[in-house]
């Protein structure tokens, strides 16, 4: 498993070089109340939270790059992102959320097949859960932005945001400045943000919070069938809970 904490300075430098090759600037703060456009935090995790993305720095960088390519094609703006060894978060603005989910599902199918072939694990289920939550206010947006950037610190991978190479935190701090980043952190604290859904056990069971009963949101069969496509039957439930369609695989 790829672990930033255990890497030597030389290995970290190499990982940062991979990350830098795919750098994209953080966009300006969003405009609100635009008809037909909405901001979402989109999260997806590996099955049972296994560190499949974190197999290597190259896979981490490749996953990040592929996600940003999807966002560039399907989103109006990409405000923040973070890729970790077993899940990722995106904060975006789009007027085509269903198309975005479909493209993410296609990426899940392609990556499942490629990563399983790389590891000789044909048939392994790679992805399980993917859902989006619409931003309800400016405060919700900035708390989400802070949450995305703080995730590697929260999970113990690094001591500060800008040390994690596979997120937009470095670009964000460079763009707005440390003082403004610190002000936003204090003004829009994450508190218990993500509790009960980011800590979900990813096994199709309810976490006791009534968020997702694991019945009908995701059939738990989203694994690589070895035939170049994903057999997952998940569809949009209209509730923004778990609806990244992985039926198609462009790979």
Coordinates of C-alpha atoms in Angstrom, one line a residue:
X1 CA 0.0 0.0 0.0
X2 CA 1.2 3.5 -0.8
X3 CA 1.8 5.5 2.4
X4 CA 3.0 9.0 2.3
X5 CA 4.1 8.9 5.9
X6 CA 6.6 6.1 5.2
X7 CA 8.2 7.6 2.1
X8 CA 11.7 8.9 2.0
X9 CA 12.3 12.6 0.9
X10 CA 13.4 11.3 -2.5
X11 CA 10.2 9.3 -2.9
X12 CA 8.0 12.2 -1.8
X13 CA 9.8 14.4 -4.3
X14 CA 9.1 11.9 -7.1
X15 CA 5.4 11.7 -6.1
X16 CA 5.2 15.5 -6.1
X17 CA 6.6 15.6 -9.6
X18 CA 3.9 13.2 -10.7
X19 CA 1.3 15.4 -9.0
X20 CA 2.8 18.6 -10.4
X21 CA 2.5 17.3 -14.0
X22 CA -1.3 17.3 -13.6
X23 CA -1.7 20.5 -11.7
X24 CA -4.8 22.6 -12.3
X25 CA -5.4 26.0 -10.7
X26 CA -8.1 26.5 -8.0
X27 CA -10.9 28.6 -9.5
X28 CA -12.2 31.8 -7.9
X29 CA -15.0 31.5 -5.3
X30 CA -18.4 30.6 -6.7
X31 CA -21.3 32.8 -7.7
X32 CA -24.5 31.8 -6.1
X33 CA -28.1 31.4 -7.2
X34 CA -27.3 30.7 -10.9
X35 CA -30.3 29.1 -12.5
X36 CA -29.8 25.5 -13.5
X37 CA -26.4 25.2 -11.9
X38 CA -25.6 23.7 -8.6
X39 CA -22.5 23.0 -6.4
X40 CA -21.9 19.5 -5.2
X41 CA -19.5 17.5 -3.0
X42 CA -19.1 14.2 -4.7
X43 CA -17.5 11.3 -2.8
X44 CA -16.6 7.7 -3.8
X45 CA -14.8 4.9 -2.0
X46 CA -13.2 1.6 -2.7
X47 CA -15.1 -1.5 -1.6
X48 CA -14.7 -2.0 2.2
X49 CA -12.4 1.0 2.2
X50 CA -9.6 -1.1 0.8
X51 CA -6.5 1.1 -0.2
X52 CA -6.7 0.1 -3.8
X53 CA -6.1 3.6 -5.2
X54 CA -3.0 3.8 -3.0
X55 CA -1.3 0.8 -4.6
X56 CA 1.4 3.2 -5.9
X57 CA 2.2 6.9 -6.3
X58 CA 1.7 6.4 -10.1
X59 CA -1.8 5.0 -9.5
X60 CA -2.7 7.9 -7.1
X61 CA -1.5 10.5 -9.7
X62 CA -3.3 8.7 -12.5
X63 CA -6.6 8.5 -10.5
X64 CA -6.3 12.2 -9.7
X65 CA -5.6 13.1 -13.3
X66 CA -8.5 11.0 -14.7
X67 CA -10.9 12.5 -12.2
X68 CA -9.9 16.1 -13.1
X69 CA -10.3 15.2 -16.8
X70 CA -13.9 14.1 -16.1
X71 CA -14.5 17.3 -14.2
X72 CA -13.0 19.4 -17.0
X73 CA -15.5 17.8 -19.4
X74 CA -18.6 17.7 -17.3
X75 CA -18.3 20.5 -14.8
X76 CA -18.4 24.3 -15.0
X77 CA -15.9 24.7 -12.2
X78 CA -13.8 22.4 -10.0
X79 CA -13.3 24.1 -6.7
X80 CA -11.5 21.4 -4.7
X81 CA -10.5 17.8 -4.8
X82 CA -8.6 15.2 -2.8
X83 CA -7.6 11.7 -3.7
X84 CA -6.7 9.3 -0.9
X85 CA -5.6 5.6 -0.9
X86 CA -9.2 4.4 -0.5
X87 CA -11.5 7.2 -1.5
X88 CA -11.8 10.6 -3.1
X89 CA -13.8 13.9 -2.8
X90 CA -14.7 16.5 -5.5
X91 CA -16.2 19.9 -5.0
X92 CA -17.7 21.1 -8.2
X93 CA -20.3 23.2 -10.0
X94 CA -22.2 21.6 -12.8
X95 CA -25.5 21.8 -14.6
X96 CA -25.2 18.2 -15.8
X97 CA -24.9 16.2 -12.6
X98 CA -26.4 13.0 -14.2
X99 CA -23.9 13.2 -17.0
X100 CA -21.1 13.7 -14.5
X101 CA -22.2 10.7 -12.5
X102 CA -22.3 8.6 -15.6
X103 CA -18.8 9.6 -16.6
X104 CA -17.5 8.9 -13.1
X105 CA -19.2 5.5 -13.3
X106 CA -17.4 4.8 -16.6
X107 CA -14.1 5.8 -15.0
X108 CA -14.9 3.4 -12.1
X109 CA -15.4 0.6 -14.6
X110 CA -12.2 1.4 -16.6
X111 CA -10.1 1.7 -13.5
X112 CA -11.5 -1.5 -12.0
X113 CA -10.4 -3.4 -15.0
X114 CA -7.0 -1.8 -15.4
X115 CA -6.1 -2.0 -11.7
X116 CA -7.2 -5.6 -11.4
X117 CA -5.2 -6.6 -14.4
X118 CA -2.2 -4.8 -13.0
X119 CA -2.4 -6.7 -9.8
X120 CA -3.6 -10.0 -11.2
X121 CA -6.9 -9.7 -9.3
X122 CA -9.5 -10.2 -12.1
X123 CA -13.0 -10.2 -10.6
X124 CA -12.2 -8.2 -7.5
X125 CA -14.7 -5.5 -6.6
X126 CA -12.9 -2.2 -6.6
X127 CA -15.6 0.5 -6.0
X128 CA -18.6 0.5 -3.9
X129 CA -20.1 3.8 -2.9
X130 CA -20.5 7.0 -4.8
X131 CA -22.8 9.9 -4.0
X132 CA -23.3 13.6 -4.2
X133 CA -24.6 16.2 -1.9
X134 CA -25.8 19.6 -3.1
X135 CA -24.5 22.7 -1.4
X136 CA -27.2 24.5 0.6
X137 CA -25.5 27.8 1.4
X138 CA -22.2 29.7 1.3
X139 CA -21.4 28.3 4.7
X140 CA -22.0 24.7 3.5
X141 CA -19.8 25.3 0.5
X142 CA -16.8 26.6 2.5
X143 CA -17.2 24.0 5.2
X144 CA -17.1 21.4 2.4
X145 CA -14.0 23.0 0.9
X146 CA -12.3 22.9 4.2
X147 CA -13.3 19.3 4.7
X148 CA -12.0 18.2 1.4
X149 CA -8.6 19.8 2.0
X150 CA -8.4 18.6 5.6
X151 CA -9.2 15.0 4.8
X152 CA -5.5 13.8 4.5
X153 CA -4.8 15.4 7.9
X154 CA -8.0 14.0 9.4
X155 CA -7.0 10.5 8.3
X156 CA -3.4 10.9 9.6
X157 CA -1.5 10.9 6.3
X158 CA 0.1 14.3 6.8
X159 CA 0.4 17.1 9.3
X160 CA -0.9 19.9 7.2
X161 CA -3.0 20.3 4.0
X162 CA -0.2 21.4 1.7
X163 CA 1.9 18.3 2.4
X164 CA -0.5 16.0 0.6
X165 CA 0.4 15.9 -3.1
X166 CA -2.9 14.6 -4.5
X167 CA -5.3 17.4 -3.7
X168 CA -6.0 21.0 -4.6
X169 CA -4.9 22.3 -1.2
X170 CA -1.6 23.6 -2.3
X171 CA -3.1 25.5 -5.3
X172 CA -5.8 26.9 -3.0
X173 CA -3.4 28.3 -0.4
X174 CA -1.2 29.7 -3.1
X175 CA -4.1 31.4 -4.8
X176 CA -6.0 32.9 -1.8
X177 CA -3.0 33.3 0.6
X178 CA -2.4 31.7 4.0
X179 CA -4.2 34.4 5.9
X180 CA -7.4 34.1 3.9
X181 CA -7.2 30.3 4.0
X182 CA -6.8 30.5 7.8
X183 CA -9.8 32.9 8.0
X184 CA -12.0 30.6 6.0
X185 CA -10.9 27.7 8.2
X186 CA -11.9 29.5 11.4
X187 CA -15.1 31.0 10.0
X188 CA -16.4 27.8 8.4
X189 CA -15.2 25.0 10.7
X190 CA -15.9 21.4 9.7
X191 CA -16.9 20.3 13.2
X192 CA -18.6 16.9 12.7
X193 CA -18.8 17.3 8.9
X194 CA -18.7 14.0 7.2
X195 CA -19.6 12.0 10.4
X196 CA -21.9 9.2 9.6
X197 CA -21.2 9.2 5.8
X198 CA -17.5 9.6 5.3
X199 CA -17.0 7.1 8.1
X200 CA -19.5 4.7 6.6
X201 CA -18.3 1.1 6.7
X202 CA -18.8 0.7 2.9
X203 CA -20.2 -2.8 3.3
X204 CA -23.8 -2.0 2.4
X205 CA -24.8 -1.8 6.1
X206 CA -26.5 1.0 7.9
X207 CA -24.2 3.0 10.2
X208 CA -27.1 3.6 12.6
X209 CA -27.7 7.1 11.3
X210 CA -30.4 6.2 8.8
X211 CA -28.3 7.5 5.9
X212 CA -28.2 4.5 3.6
X213 CA -29.7 1.2 4.4
X214 CA -27.7 -0.6 1.7
X215 CA -30.9 -1.8 0.0
X216 CA -31.7 -0.4 -3.4
X217 CA -29.1 2.3 -3.4
X218 CA -26.3 0.0 -4.4
X219 CA -26.7 -3.7 -5.0
X220 CA -23.1 -4.4 -3.8
X221 CA -22.2 -6.1 -7.1
X222 CA -20.0 -3.4 -8.6
X223 CA -17.0 -5.6 -9.5
X224 CA -14.9 -6.1 -12.6
X225 CA -16.4 -9.1 -14.4
X226 CA -13.2 -9.5 -16.5
X227 CA -15.1 -8.7 -19.7
X228 CA -14.2 -5.1 -20.1
X229 CA -17.3 -3.7 -18.3
X230 CA -18.7 -3.3 -14.8
X231 CA -21.7 -5.4 -13.8
X232 CA -23.0 -2.9 -11.3
X233 CA -26.7 -2.2 -11.6
X234 CA -26.7 1.0 -9.6
X235 CA -29.0 3.8 -10.9
X236 CA -30.0 7.3 -9.9
X237 CA -32.4 7.1 -7.0
X238 CA -33.2 10.7 -7.3
X239 CA -32.1 11.4 -3.7
X240 CA -28.4 12.1 -4.2
X241 CA -27.4 9.2 -2.0
X242 CA -25.6 6.6 -4.1
X243 CA -25.9 6.9 -7.8
X244 CA -22.8 6.7 -9.8
X245 CA -23.7 4.5 -12.7
X246 CA -21.0 2.0 -13.5
X247 CA -22.8 0.1 -16.3
X248 CA -20.6 1.4 -19.1
X249 CA -16.9 1.0 -19.5
X250 CA -15.3 2.9 -22.3
X251 CA -12.0 0.9 -21.7

